[in-house]
């Protein structure tokens, strides 16, 4: 019997970067890296080797220091080791979102409990970057300019549509980010993917701008996640 893990692994291993992006917008595809492919296989085999439907928790698109490196949503190499028990030789990276997400994971009961009920993903599955005039790149969101949004919209639609086949509880989805909500709701109106959408402030926003209220946000996240499970 094909499991959630089998479907997810096959999907991520098949991802290719789009070729229609505006000038200066780049894509990071960690799934092409030989060091990442076994990490993806271990992660999904450990936490998703069943056919239990998960509630989807959807971010924007990966950051270049989180899933852009590990291939696992909102997960840095060090958090992959510390919280998921998956050893790796990848260089530790700074990622605010991952710090908060794994506080949520721990407060929920740990990685096995969390991933046994939820699937953490993004509307677009690959990290986006934008070239800086002085050199180097910065993180970029698919909605940061209309041309990029339009270019990626078919891929975003396909991403969510395909991932639903892994094993989704479509009665509710959790959206991470208030601006992200605009696009997820637009997508949902077009496609009817979920019965309803619940929105939380994005982890990066919380740690960057609201860190003093972190305990309140953590409580809000846990309460919302439990409410979603009860109502799903």
Short mmCIF file of C-alpha atoms in Angstrom, two decimals:
data_model
loop_
_atom_site.label_atom_id
_atom_site.label_comp_id
_atom_site.label_asym_id
_atom_site.label_seq_id
_atom_site.Cartn_x
_atom_site.Cartn_y
_atom_site.Cartn_z
CA UNK A 1 0.00 0.00 0.00
CA UNK A 2 1.33 3.43 -0.96
CA UNK A 3 1.75 5.67 2.07
CA UNK A 4 1.77 9.42 2.66
CA UNK A 5 5.56 9.12 2.84
CA UNK A 6 5.85 7.33 -0.48
CA UNK A 7 3.84 10.00 -2.27
CA UNK A 8 5.68 12.89 -0.60
CA UNK A 9 9.14 11.47 -1.33
CA UNK A 10 8.31 10.85 -4.98
CA UNK A 11 6.91 14.37 -5.31
CA UNK A 12 9.86 16.19 -3.77
CA UNK A 13 12.39 14.13 -5.71
CA UNK A 14 10.63 15.13 -8.94
CA UNK A 15 10.59 18.91 -8.38
CA UNK A 16 12.21 21.13 -10.97
CA UNK A 17 12.70 24.89 -10.91
CA UNK A 18 10.38 27.07 -13.03
CA UNK A 19 11.92 28.80 -16.02
CA UNK A 20 9.44 31.68 -16.36
CA UNK A 21 10.50 33.90 -13.46
CA UNK A 22 11.28 37.61 -13.92
CA UNK A 23 14.93 38.71 -14.19
CA UNK A 24 16.74 38.78 -10.85
CA UNK A 25 14.46 36.20 -9.18
CA UNK A 26 16.21 32.92 -8.44
CA UNK A 27 15.13 29.51 -7.20
CA UNK A 28 16.87 27.11 -4.82
CA UNK A 29 16.06 23.45 -5.40
CA UNK A 30 17.62 21.44 -2.55
CA UNK A 31 16.02 18.21 -3.81
CA UNK A 32 18.63 18.05 -6.56
CA UNK A 33 21.37 17.78 -3.93
CA UNK A 34 22.65 14.26 -3.16
CA UNK A 35 22.99 15.21 0.52
CA UNK A 36 19.32 16.25 0.77
CA UNK A 37 17.57 13.38 -0.97
CA UNK A 38 18.26 10.86 1.83
CA UNK A 39 17.18 13.43 4.44
CA UNK A 40 13.80 13.76 2.74
CA UNK A 41 13.46 9.99 2.58
CA UNK A 42 14.36 9.56 6.28
CA UNK A 43 12.08 12.35 7.44
CA UNK A 44 8.97 11.13 5.65
CA UNK A 45 9.65 7.47 6.37
CA UNK A 46 9.97 8.34 10.07
CA UNK A 47 6.89 10.53 10.47
CA UNK A 48 4.55 9.76 7.56
CA UNK A 49 4.77 6.02 6.85
CA UNK A 50 1.00 5.56 7.08
CA UNK A 51 -2.23 6.70 5.43
CA UNK A 52 -3.56 8.92 8.20
CA UNK A 53 -4.98 12.22 6.83
CA UNK A 54 -3.12 15.32 8.06
CA UNK A 55 -4.31 18.87 8.57
CA UNK A 56 -2.28 21.04 6.20
CA UNK A 57 -0.33 24.01 7.62
CA UNK A 58 0.70 26.20 4.71
CA UNK A 59 3.41 28.84 4.61
CA UNK A 60 4.42 31.11 1.72
CA UNK A 61 7.51 29.56 0.14
CA UNK A 62 10.62 28.19 1.85
CA UNK A 63 13.42 30.42 3.10
CA UNK A 64 16.94 29.94 1.82
CA UNK A 65 18.18 28.91 5.29
CA UNK A 66 15.37 26.48 6.15
CA UNK A 67 13.76 24.16 3.62
CA UNK A 68 15.94 25.80 1.00
CA UNK A 69 18.79 23.88 2.63
CA UNK A 70 17.21 20.76 4.16
CA UNK A 71 14.22 20.17 1.91
CA UNK A 72 12.01 19.96 5.04
CA UNK A 73 9.56 22.82 5.62
CA UNK A 74 10.57 25.34 8.30
CA UNK A 75 13.45 23.07 9.35
CA UNK A 76 17.13 23.98 9.67
CA UNK A 77 19.87 21.33 9.76
CA UNK A 78 20.31 21.76 13.51
CA UNK A 79 16.59 21.47 14.23
CA UNK A 80 16.44 18.39 12.03
CA UNK A 81 19.02 16.82 14.33
CA UNK A 82 17.77 18.15 17.65
CA UNK A 83 14.01 17.74 17.32
CA UNK A 84 13.53 15.19 14.54
CA UNK A 85 16.40 12.84 15.39
CA UNK A 86 17.73 12.91 11.82
CA UNK A 87 21.48 13.27 11.63
CA UNK A 88 23.00 15.23 8.78
CA UNK A 89 26.22 16.87 7.73
CA UNK A 90 24.64 20.09 6.49
CA UNK A 91 25.96 23.38 7.82
CA UNK A 92 23.85 24.95 10.59
CA UNK A 93 21.86 27.92 9.36
CA UNK A 94 20.02 30.88 10.96
CA UNK A 95 16.26 30.78 10.38
CA UNK A 96 13.85 32.66 12.63
CA UNK A 97 10.79 30.80 11.39
CA UNK A 98 12.31 27.42 12.23
CA UNK A 99 13.09 28.54 15.77
CA UNK A 100 9.47 29.38 16.46
CA UNK A 101 8.01 26.41 14.61
CA UNK A 102 9.99 23.96 16.69
CA UNK A 103 8.89 25.64 19.88
CA UNK A 104 5.37 24.93 18.64
CA UNK A 105 6.31 21.34 17.76
CA UNK A 106 7.75 20.75 21.24
CA UNK A 107 4.78 22.39 22.96
CA UNK A 108 2.44 20.18 20.95
CA UNK A 109 4.18 17.07 22.24
CA UNK A 110 7.20 16.60 20.02
CA UNK A 111 7.89 15.86 16.38
CA UNK A 112 6.19 12.46 16.25
CA UNK A 113 2.98 13.81 17.77
CA UNK A 114 2.98 16.97 15.65
CA UNK A 115 3.80 15.39 12.30
CA UNK A 116 1.41 12.55 13.04
CA UNK A 117 -1.43 15.08 12.84
CA UNK A 118 -0.14 17.89 10.61
CA UNK A 119 1.64 18.37 7.30
CA UNK A 120 3.82 21.49 7.28
CA UNK A 121 4.26 22.81 3.76
CA UNK A 122 4.09 25.95 1.57
CA UNK A 123 2.06 27.28 -1.32
CA UNK A 124 5.17 27.18 -3.51
CA UNK A 125 7.61 24.39 -2.62
CA UNK A 126 10.99 25.92 -3.54
CA UNK A 127 12.93 28.80 -1.97
CA UNK A 128 12.96 32.05 -3.91
CA UNK A 129 15.73 34.66 -3.87
CA UNK A 130 16.23 38.11 -5.29
CA UNK A 131 19.58 39.47 -6.41
CA UNK A 132 20.82 42.55 -4.55
CA UNK A 133 22.34 45.44 -6.52
CA UNK A 134 25.55 45.22 -4.49
CA UNK A 135 25.85 41.46 -4.85
CA UNK A 136 24.41 38.47 -3.06
CA UNK A 137 20.77 37.54 -2.66
CA UNK A 138 17.93 37.92 -0.15
CA UNK A 139 14.85 35.84 0.60
CA UNK A 140 11.89 36.58 -1.64
CA UNK A 141 8.17 35.77 -1.44
CA UNK A 142 6.10 34.67 -4.41
CA UNK A 143 3.71 37.59 -3.78
CA UNK A 144 6.38 40.31 -3.56
CA UNK A 145 5.70 41.41 -7.14
CA UNK A 146 2.76 40.77 -9.46
CA UNK A 147 4.88 39.36 -12.27
CA UNK A 148 6.36 36.66 -10.02
CA UNK A 149 2.95 35.82 -8.58
CA UNK A 150 1.47 35.43 -12.05
CA UNK A 151 4.40 33.36 -13.27
CA UNK A 152 4.14 30.96 -10.32
CA UNK A 153 0.36 30.76 -9.93
CA UNK A 154 -0.02 27.61 -12.09
CA UNK A 155 2.80 25.95 -10.12
CA UNK A 156 1.24 27.02 -6.81
CA UNK A 157 -2.08 25.53 -7.87
CA UNK A 158 -0.39 22.31 -8.92
CA UNK A 159 1.67 22.18 -5.71
CA UNK A 160 -1.34 22.25 -3.41
CA UNK A 161 -3.44 20.03 -5.68
CA UNK A 162 -0.73 17.35 -5.81
CA UNK A 163 0.09 17.50 -2.12
CA UNK A 164 -3.56 16.97 -1.21
CA UNK A 165 -3.23 13.50 -2.72
CA UNK A 166 -0.61 12.60 -0.09
CA UNK A 167 -3.40 12.41 2.48
CA UNK A 168 -5.16 15.62 3.46
CA UNK A 169 -7.96 16.34 5.89
CA UNK A 170 -9.62 18.89 3.63
CA UNK A 171 -12.13 20.13 6.20
CA UNK A 172 -9.70 22.76 7.50
CA UNK A 173 -6.28 24.23 6.65
CA UNK A 174 -4.01 26.49 8.67
CA UNK A 175 -2.51 29.46 6.82
CA UNK A 176 0.72 31.01 8.13
CA UNK A 177 0.87 34.72 7.40
CA UNK A 178 -1.81 37.39 7.03
CA UNK A 179 -0.75 38.40 3.52
CA UNK A 180 -0.37 34.75 2.58
CA UNK A 181 -4.03 34.36 3.55
CA UNK A 182 -5.10 36.59 0.66
CA UNK A 183 -3.51 34.24 -1.85
CA UNK A 184 -4.52 30.98 -0.20
CA UNK A 185 -8.13 32.16 -0.02
CA UNK A 186 -8.02 33.22 -3.67
CA UNK A 187 -6.66 29.79 -4.57
CA UNK A 188 -9.28 28.09 -2.46
CA UNK A 189 -12.06 30.08 -4.10
CA UNK A 190 -10.79 28.96 -7.49
CA UNK A 191 -10.16 25.31 -6.62
CA UNK A 192 -12.23 24.43 -3.54
CA UNK A 193 -9.33 22.66 -1.86
CA UNK A 194 -10.44 23.19 1.77
CA UNK A 195 -13.77 23.70 3.54
CA UNK A 196 -12.33 26.51 5.63
CA UNK A 197 -9.05 28.28 6.35
CA UNK A 198 -7.74 29.44 9.73
CA UNK A 199 -4.93 32.02 9.73
CA UNK A 200 -2.08 32.60 12.18
CA UNK A 201 0.65 35.25 12.14
CA UNK A 202 3.75 34.04 10.34
CA UNK A 203 6.56 32.64 12.55
CA UNK A 204 9.11 35.02 11.04
CA UNK A 205 6.89 38.03 11.79
CA UNK A 206 6.42 36.88 15.37
CA UNK A 207 10.13 36.52 16.14
CA UNK A 208 11.19 39.58 14.16
CA UNK A 209 8.59 42.04 15.41
CA UNK A 210 6.66 40.53 18.33
CA UNK A 211 9.25 38.51 20.26
CA UNK A 212 8.18 39.98 23.62
CA UNK A 213 4.76 38.42 23.11
CA UNK A 214 6.18 35.04 22.09
CA UNK A 215 4.51 33.07 24.93
CA UNK A 216 1.12 34.47 23.90
CA UNK A 217 1.70 33.55 20.27
CA UNK A 218 2.84 30.08 21.25
CA UNK A 219 -0.32 29.58 23.26
CA UNK A 220 -2.40 30.88 20.34
CA UNK A 221 -0.74 28.44 17.94
CA UNK A 222 -1.28 25.42 20.19
CA UNK A 223 -4.88 26.37 20.91
CA UNK A 224 -5.62 26.88 17.21
CA UNK A 225 -4.01 23.59 16.21
CA UNK A 226 -6.03 21.67 18.79
CA UNK A 227 -9.21 23.45 17.72
CA UNK A 228 -8.54 22.46 14.11
CA UNK A 229 -8.15 18.83 15.09
CA UNK A 230 -11.36 18.88 17.10
CA UNK A 231 -13.38 20.52 14.34
CA UNK A 232 -11.84 18.63 11.43
#
